[in-house]
XYZ file of C-alpha atoms in Angstrom:
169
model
C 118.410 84.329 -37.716
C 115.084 82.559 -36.488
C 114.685 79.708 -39.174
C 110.636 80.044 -38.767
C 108.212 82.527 -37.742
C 105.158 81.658 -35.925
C 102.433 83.175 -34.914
C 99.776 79.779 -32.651
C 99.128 79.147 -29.121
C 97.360 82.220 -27.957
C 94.765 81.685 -25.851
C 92.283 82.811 -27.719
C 93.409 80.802 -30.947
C 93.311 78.058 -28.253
C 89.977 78.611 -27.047
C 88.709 79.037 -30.409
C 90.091 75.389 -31.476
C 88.145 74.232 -28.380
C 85.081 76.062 -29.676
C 85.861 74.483 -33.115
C 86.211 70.712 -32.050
C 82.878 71.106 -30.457
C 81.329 72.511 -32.879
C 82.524 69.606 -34.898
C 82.701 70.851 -38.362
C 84.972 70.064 -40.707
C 83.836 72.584 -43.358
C 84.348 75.891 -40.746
C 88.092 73.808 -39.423
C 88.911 73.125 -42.983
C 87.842 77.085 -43.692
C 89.615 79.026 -41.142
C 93.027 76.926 -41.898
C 92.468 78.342 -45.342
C 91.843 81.562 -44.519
C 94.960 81.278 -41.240
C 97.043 79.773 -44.576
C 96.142 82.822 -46.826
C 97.397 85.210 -43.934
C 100.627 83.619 -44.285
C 100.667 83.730 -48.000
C 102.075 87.062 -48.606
C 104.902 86.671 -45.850
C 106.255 83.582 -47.497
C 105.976 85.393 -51.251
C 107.787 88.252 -49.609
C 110.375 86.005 -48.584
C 110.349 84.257 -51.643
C 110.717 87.618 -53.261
C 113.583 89.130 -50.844
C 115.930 85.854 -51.513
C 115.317 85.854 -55.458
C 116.894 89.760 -55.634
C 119.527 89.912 -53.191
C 122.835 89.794 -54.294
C 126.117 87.859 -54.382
C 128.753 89.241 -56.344
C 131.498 87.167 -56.747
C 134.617 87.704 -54.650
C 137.215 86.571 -57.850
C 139.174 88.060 -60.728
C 136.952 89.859 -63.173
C 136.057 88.122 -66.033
C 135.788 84.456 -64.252
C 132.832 83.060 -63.304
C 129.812 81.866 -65.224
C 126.826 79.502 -64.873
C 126.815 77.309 -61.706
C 127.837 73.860 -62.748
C 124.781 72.220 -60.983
C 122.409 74.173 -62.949
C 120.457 74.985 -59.614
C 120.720 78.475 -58.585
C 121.220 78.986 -55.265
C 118.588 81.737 -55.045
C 116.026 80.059 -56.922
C 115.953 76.716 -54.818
C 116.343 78.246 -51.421
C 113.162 80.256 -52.280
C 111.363 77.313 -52.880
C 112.111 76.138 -49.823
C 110.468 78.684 -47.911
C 106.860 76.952 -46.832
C 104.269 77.409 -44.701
C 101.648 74.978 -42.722
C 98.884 75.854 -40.397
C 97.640 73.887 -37.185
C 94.663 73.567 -35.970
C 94.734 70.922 -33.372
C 96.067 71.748 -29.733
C 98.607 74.483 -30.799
C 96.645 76.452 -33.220
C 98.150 78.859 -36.085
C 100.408 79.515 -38.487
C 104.318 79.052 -39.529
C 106.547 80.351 -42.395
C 110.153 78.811 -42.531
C 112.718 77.559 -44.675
C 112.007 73.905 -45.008
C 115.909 72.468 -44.833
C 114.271 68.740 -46.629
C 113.721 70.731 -49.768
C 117.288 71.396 -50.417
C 119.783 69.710 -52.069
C 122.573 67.804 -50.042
C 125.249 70.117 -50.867
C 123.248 73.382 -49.478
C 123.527 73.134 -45.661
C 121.427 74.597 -43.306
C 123.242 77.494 -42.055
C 123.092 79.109 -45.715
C 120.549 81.076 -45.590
C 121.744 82.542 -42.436
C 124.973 84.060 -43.660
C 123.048 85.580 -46.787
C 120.866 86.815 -44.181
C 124.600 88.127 -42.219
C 125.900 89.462 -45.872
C 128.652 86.723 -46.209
C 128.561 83.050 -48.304
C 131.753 80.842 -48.194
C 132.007 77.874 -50.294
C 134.062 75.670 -52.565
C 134.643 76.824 -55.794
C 132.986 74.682 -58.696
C 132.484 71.652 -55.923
C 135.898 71.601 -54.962
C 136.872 71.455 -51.789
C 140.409 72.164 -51.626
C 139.348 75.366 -53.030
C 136.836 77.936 -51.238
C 136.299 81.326 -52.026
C 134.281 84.195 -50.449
C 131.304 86.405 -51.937
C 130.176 89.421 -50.046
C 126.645 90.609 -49.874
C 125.469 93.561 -48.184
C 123.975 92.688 -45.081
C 120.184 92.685 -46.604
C 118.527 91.034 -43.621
C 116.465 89.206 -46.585
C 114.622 86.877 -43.699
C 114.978 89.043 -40.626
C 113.967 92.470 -41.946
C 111.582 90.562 -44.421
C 109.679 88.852 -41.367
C 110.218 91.839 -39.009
C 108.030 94.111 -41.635
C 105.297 90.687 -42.260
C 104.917 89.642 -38.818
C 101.963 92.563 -37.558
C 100.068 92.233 -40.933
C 99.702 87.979 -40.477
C 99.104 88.308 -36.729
C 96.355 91.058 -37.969
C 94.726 88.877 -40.396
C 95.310 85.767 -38.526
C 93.347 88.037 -35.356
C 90.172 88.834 -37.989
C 90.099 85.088 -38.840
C 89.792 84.548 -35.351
C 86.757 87.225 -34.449
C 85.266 86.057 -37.828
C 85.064 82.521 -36.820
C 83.829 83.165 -32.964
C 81.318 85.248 -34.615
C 80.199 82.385 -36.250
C 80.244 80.065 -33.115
C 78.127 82.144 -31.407
């Protein structure tokens, strides 16, 4: 799973930072990293979205289980750590991935991937002489998510672009 998805360093983003630096002002740079950051905006929702609804059934006897000791679903915070910055220096554009600072110690890195592959292994109630095994379908909730986002950022991202070079000229 590709932790981030970006979408900088053509070179007409390139040329247009050029254009932009000459130009020198900060009002139009400040505006089109607004409008690049809205582009972005509904891939990182979707994201948000796609983590908050799939599924992890437990893998245990029936009638076990309950609320997660830490009080922090798992869900919840690793769809607040999906973020998004924009560039407009030498590498123009935009980026959506999972920023790993924004979890929690216990929630490694590799997480998200293996919801992403359909499978989560980890202790049971923090202990870790005990592990047990929860099965997802594979729901592709970052790959399929960004595969279907991608064309409609680079899109918008590409009418930012014209719109601003139209302005230049």
């Amino acid at each position: 799973m590709p932790r981030s998805v970006q979408i900088l360093g053509t070179g007409q983003l390139l040329e247009l930072s050029r254009k932009l630096r000459a130009a020198g002002g900060p009002r139009l740079r400040a505006n089109t990293a607004r409008r690049i950051r809205r582009a972005a905006e509904p891939l990182q929702k979707d994201l948000q979205q796609a983590i908050r609804t799939v599924e992890l059934p437990g893998s245990g006897r029936k009638g076990r289980g309950g609320p997660s000791p830490t009080r922090r679903p798992l869900r919840a915070t690793l769809a607040g750590a999906v973020r998004i910055s924009v560039r407009s220096g030498a590498s123009p554009g935009a980026r959506v991935w999972l920023d790993h600072s924004r979890l929690p110690d216990d929630i490694t890195a590799g997480v998200a991937a293996r919801i992403d592959d359909g499978r989560l292994r980890h202790p049971t109630f923090g202990n870790r002489k005990r592990w047990a095994n929860q099965w997802a379908r594979p729901s592709g909730w970052w790959s399929k998510t960004v595969q279907d986002g991608t064309q409609r950022m680079r899109d918008e991202v590409a009418r930012v672009r014209d719109d601003v070079r139209r302005d230049l000229q």
